[in-house]
Coordinates of C-alpha atoms and ligand atoms in Angstrom, one line a residue:
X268 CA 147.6 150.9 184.2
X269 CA 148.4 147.5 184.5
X270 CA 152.5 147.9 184.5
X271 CA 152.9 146.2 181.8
X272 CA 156.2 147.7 179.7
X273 CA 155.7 148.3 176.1
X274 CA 157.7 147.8 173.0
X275 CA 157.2 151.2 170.4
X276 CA 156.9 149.0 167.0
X277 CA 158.6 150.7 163.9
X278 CA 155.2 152.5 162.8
X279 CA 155.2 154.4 166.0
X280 CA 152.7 151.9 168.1
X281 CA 152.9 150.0 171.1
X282 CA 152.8 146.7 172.0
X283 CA 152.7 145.7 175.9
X284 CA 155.5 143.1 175.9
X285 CA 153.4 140.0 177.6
X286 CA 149.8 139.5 176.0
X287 CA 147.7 136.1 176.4
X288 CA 147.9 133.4 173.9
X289 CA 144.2 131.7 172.9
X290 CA 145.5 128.5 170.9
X291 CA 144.5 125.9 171.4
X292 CA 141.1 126.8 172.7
X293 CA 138.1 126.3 171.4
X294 CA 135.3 129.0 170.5
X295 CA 133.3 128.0 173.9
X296 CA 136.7 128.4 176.0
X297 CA 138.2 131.2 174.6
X298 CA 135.1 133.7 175.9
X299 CA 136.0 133.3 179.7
X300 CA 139.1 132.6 179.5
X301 CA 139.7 136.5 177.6
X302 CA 137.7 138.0 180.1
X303 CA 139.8 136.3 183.2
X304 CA 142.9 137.4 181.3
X305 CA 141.8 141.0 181.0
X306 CA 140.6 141.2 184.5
X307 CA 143.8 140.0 185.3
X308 CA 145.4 143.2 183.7
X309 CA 146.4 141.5 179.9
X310 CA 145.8 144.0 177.6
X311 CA 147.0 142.1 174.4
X312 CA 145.2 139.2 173.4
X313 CA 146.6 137.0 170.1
X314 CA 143.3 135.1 168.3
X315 CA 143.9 133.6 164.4
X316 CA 140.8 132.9 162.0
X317 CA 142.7 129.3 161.6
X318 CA 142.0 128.9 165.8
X319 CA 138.0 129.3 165.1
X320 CA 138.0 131.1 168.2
X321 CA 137.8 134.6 166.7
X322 CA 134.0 135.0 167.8
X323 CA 134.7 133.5 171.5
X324 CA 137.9 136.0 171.7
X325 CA 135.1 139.1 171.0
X326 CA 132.6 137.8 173.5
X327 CA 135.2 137.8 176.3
X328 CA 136.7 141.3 175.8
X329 CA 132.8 142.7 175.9
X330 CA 132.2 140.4 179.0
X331 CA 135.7 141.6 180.5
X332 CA 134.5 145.2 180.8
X333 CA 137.7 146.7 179.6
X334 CA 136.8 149.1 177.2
X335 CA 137.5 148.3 173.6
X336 CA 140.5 150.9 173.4
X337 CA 142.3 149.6 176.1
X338 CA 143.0 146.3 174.9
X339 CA 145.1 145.4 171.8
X340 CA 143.7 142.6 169.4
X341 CA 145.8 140.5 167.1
X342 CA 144.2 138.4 164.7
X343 CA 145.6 136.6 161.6
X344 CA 145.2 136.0 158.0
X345 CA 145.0 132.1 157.3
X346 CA 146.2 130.3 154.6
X347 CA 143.0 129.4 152.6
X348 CA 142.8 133.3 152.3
X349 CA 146.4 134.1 150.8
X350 CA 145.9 137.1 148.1
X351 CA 144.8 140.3 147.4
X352 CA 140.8 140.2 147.4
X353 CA 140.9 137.3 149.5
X354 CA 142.6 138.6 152.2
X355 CA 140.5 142.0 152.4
X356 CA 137.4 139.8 152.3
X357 CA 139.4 137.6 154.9
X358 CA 140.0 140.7 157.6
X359 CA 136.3 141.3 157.2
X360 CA 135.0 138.6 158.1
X361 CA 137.6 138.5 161.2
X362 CA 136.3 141.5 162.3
X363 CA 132.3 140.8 162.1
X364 CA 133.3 137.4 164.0
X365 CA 135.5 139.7 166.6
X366 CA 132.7 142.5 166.7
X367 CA 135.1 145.0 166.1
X368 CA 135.8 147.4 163.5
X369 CA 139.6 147.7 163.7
X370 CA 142.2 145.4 164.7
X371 CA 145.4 146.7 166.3
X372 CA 147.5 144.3 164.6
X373 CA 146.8 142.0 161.8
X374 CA 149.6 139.1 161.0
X375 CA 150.2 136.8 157.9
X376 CA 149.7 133.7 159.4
X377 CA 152.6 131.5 157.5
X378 CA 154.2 133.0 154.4
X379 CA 153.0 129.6 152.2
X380 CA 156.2 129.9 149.9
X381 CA 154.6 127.4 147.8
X382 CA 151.6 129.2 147.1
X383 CA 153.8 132.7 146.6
X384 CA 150.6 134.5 147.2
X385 CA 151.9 136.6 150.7
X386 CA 153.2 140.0 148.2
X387 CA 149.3 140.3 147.1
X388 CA 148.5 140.0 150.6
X389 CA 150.8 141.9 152.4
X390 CA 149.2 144.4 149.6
X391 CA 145.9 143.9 150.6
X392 CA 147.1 144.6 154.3
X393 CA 149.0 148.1 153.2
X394 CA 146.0 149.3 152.0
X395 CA 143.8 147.6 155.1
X396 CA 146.2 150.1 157.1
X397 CA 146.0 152.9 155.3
X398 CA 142.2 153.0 155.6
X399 CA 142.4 152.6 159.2
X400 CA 141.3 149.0 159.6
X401 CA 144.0 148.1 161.0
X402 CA 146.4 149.7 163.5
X403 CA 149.7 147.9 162.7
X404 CA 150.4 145.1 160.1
X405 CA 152.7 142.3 160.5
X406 CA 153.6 138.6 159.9
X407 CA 154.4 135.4 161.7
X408 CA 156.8 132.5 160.7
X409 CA 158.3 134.9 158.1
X410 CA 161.8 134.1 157.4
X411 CA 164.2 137.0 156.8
X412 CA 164.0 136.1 152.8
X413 CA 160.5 136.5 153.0
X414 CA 160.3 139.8 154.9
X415 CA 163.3 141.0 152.3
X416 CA 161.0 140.3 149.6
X417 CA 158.0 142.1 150.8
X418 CA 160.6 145.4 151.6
X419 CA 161.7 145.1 147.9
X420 CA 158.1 144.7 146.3
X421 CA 156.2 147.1 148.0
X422 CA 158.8 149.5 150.1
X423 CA 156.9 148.3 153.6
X424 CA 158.6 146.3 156.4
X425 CA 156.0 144.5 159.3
X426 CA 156.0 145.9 162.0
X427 CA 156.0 142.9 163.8
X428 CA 157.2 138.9 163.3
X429 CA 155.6 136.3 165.3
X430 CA 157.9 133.4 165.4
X431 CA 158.2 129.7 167.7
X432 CA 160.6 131.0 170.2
X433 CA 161.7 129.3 173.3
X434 CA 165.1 128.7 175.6
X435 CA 165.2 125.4 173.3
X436 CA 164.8 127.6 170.0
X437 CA 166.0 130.4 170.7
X438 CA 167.0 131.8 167.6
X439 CA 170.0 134.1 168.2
X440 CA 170.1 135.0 165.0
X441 CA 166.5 136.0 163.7
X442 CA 166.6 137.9 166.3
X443 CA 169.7 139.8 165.3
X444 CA 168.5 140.2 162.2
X445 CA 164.5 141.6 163.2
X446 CA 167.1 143.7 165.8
X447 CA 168.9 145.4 163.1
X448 CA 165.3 146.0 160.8
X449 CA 163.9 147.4 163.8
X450 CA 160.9 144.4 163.6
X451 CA 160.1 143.3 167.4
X452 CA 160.1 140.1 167.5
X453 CA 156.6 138.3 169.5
X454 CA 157.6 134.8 170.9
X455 CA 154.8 132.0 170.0
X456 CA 155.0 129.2 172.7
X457 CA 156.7 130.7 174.9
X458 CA 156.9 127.6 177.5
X459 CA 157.8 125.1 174.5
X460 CA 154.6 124.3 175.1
X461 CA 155.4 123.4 178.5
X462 CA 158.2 121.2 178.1
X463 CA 161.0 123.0 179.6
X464 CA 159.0 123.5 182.7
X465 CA 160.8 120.3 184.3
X466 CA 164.4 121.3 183.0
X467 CA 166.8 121.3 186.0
X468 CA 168.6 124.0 184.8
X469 CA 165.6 126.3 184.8
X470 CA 164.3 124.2 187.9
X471 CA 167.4 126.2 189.8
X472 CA 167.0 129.2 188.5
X473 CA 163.6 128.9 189.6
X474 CA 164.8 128.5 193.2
X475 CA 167.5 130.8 193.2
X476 CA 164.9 133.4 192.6
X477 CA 161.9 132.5 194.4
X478 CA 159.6 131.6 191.1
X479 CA 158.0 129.4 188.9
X480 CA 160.0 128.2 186.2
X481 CA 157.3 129.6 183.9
X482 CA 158.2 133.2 185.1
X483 CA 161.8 132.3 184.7
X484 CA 161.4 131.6 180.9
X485 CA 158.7 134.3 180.2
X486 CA 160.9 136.9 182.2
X487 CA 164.2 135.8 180.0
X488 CA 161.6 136.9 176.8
X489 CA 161.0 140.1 178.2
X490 CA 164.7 140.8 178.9
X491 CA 165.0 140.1 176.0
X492 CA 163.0 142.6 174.0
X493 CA 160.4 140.3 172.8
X494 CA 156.8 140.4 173.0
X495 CA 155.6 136.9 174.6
X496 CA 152.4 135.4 174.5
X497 CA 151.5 132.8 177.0
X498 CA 148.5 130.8 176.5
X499 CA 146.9 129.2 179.9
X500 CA 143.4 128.4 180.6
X501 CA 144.3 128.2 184.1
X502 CA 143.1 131.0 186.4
X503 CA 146.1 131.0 188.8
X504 CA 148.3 130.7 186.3
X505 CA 147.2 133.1 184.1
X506 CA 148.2 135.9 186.3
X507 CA 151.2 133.8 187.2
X508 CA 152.2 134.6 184.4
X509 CA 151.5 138.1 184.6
X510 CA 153.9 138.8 187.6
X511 CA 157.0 139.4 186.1
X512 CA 157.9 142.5 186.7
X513 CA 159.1 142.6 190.3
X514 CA 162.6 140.4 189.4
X515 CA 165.3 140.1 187.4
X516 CA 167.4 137.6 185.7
X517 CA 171.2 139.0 186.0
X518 CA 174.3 138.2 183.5
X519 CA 174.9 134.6 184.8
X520 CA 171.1 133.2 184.5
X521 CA 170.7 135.1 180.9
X522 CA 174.3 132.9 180.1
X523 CA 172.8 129.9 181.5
X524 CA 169.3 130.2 179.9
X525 CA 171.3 130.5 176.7
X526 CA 173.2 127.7 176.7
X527 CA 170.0 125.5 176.8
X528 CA 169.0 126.0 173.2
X529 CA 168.7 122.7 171.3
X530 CA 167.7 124.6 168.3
X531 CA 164.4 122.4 168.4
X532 CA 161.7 123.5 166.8
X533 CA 157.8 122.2 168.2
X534 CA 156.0 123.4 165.5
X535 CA 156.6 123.5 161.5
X536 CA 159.1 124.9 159.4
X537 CA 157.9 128.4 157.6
X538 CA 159.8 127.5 154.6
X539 CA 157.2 123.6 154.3
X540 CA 154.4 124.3 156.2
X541 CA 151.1 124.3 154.9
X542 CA 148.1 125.5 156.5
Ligands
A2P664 P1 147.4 125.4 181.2 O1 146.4 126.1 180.2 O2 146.8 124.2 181.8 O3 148.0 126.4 182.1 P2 153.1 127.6 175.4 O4 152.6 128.9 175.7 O5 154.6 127.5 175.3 O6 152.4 127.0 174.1 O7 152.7 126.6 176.6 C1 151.3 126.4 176.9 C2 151.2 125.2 177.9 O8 151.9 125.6 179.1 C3 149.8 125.0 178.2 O9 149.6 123.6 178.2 C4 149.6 125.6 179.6 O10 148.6 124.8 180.3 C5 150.9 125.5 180.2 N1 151.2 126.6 181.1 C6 151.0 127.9 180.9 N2 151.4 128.7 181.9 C7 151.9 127.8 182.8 C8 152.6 127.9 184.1 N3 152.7 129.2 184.6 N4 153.0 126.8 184.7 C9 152.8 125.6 184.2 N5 152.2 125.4 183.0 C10 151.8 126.5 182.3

């Protein structure tokens, strides 16, 4: 019991609401840095096949000795591997390099509009949950069109969106509209990839409440209702990161946290990008 709180995702699973984030690291990296996390009490861990650290992740969770079962693994579909074969032949080779044979949750990386391949994959994944491969299926950087699409064309909604969320993106309305489909939303750098850790209004927050700023933003995530997924390779700060559940932000910091959104994307657009 590591007192983590858990989200119950639309296809009755949970997901503990702050996992650990293993991009960018490197095969070599992620290993100990898993196993740290996991000793630390993280019980979700986020890989990709497109962060070639899929085999790295799987040494660290045997080296962590946290059995198997205990910990939740997310991996992800990459773009190369859009469609129906591909993908199954895609999640298998994800597995062998995670020596596992499930994963609890399995995401469409981007939706590649331009390729209009991600119906015959999300197919591939119904069927990749229905033989018990795979615990939960979802997507990241889906836009709502695209998650409409897959509802009309094959009657299943994700149970989960993984999307570039931050107090500078915050994306009031996606997550309105993942509130409303009952799809929890999991927040991909988190920290803006650090760059709000210096902002002054977060900087008193901070203060006011005896924390990192860090803890500020990832606690705003959790009040939120999202799952969050901080990456650090830094040992102190991975279970920094990790203690968030022994404050709160009240009415006025949630107000304040809100009014910082720039609506500034770090990453790329779902809609262009091309992996
Ligand atoms: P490090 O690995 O040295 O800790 P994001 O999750 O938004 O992509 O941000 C990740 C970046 O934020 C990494 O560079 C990471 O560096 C840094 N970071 C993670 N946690 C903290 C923290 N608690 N305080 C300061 N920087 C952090």
């Amino acid at each position: 019991m590591t007192g983590i709180p858990a989200l119950t995702l639309n296809d009755g699973h949970a997901l503990p609401q702050v996992g650990y984030g293993t991009w960018p690291m490197s095969d070599a990296e992620a290993g100990p840095a898993v196993a740290e996390a996991l000793r630390a009490g993280y019980r979700l861990i986020d890989t990709a096949a497109a962060y070639g650290n899929e085999a790295g992740v799987g040494r660290g969770i045997r080296a962590s000795g946290v059995p198997r079962e205990d910990v939740v693994i997310t991996t992800k579909l990459r773009g190369p591997d859009h469609g129906y074969d591909s993908a199954l032949r895609a999640f298998d080779a994800s597995a062998k390099r995670l020596g596992v044979d499930h994963v609890d949750l399995y995401l469409i990386h981007w939706p590649l509009p331009m390729k209009d391949l991600y119906v015959d994959s999300w197919r591939a994944f119904v069927r990749l949950k229905e033989e018990g491969r795979v615990r939960s299926i979802g997507v990241s950087n889906f836009q709502p069109a695209h998650i409409e699409r897959l509802e009309r064309e094959t009657g299943v909604l994700p149970a989960a969106n993984q999307v570039e969320l931050h107090p500078d993106f915050s994306q009031a309305a996606l997550r309105a509209w993942h509130a409303q489909k009952g799809i929890a939303i999991e927040s991909w750098s988190p920290l803006g990839r650090g760059g709000l850790l210096h902002d002054p209004v977060l900087e008193r927050l901070a203060a006011k409440h005896g924390r990192t700023v860090a803890q500020v933003v990832l606690r705003w995530h959790v009040q939120l209702g999202l799952v969050t997924i901080p990456k650090s390779q830094n040992p102190a700060r991975i279970r920094q990161n990790l203690a968030l559940f022994d404050f709160a932000l009240d009415a006025d910091d949630l107000a304040a946290i809100a009014a910082l959104d720039g609506e500034h994307r770090q990453g790329g657009h779902p809609d262009t990008w091309i992996e």
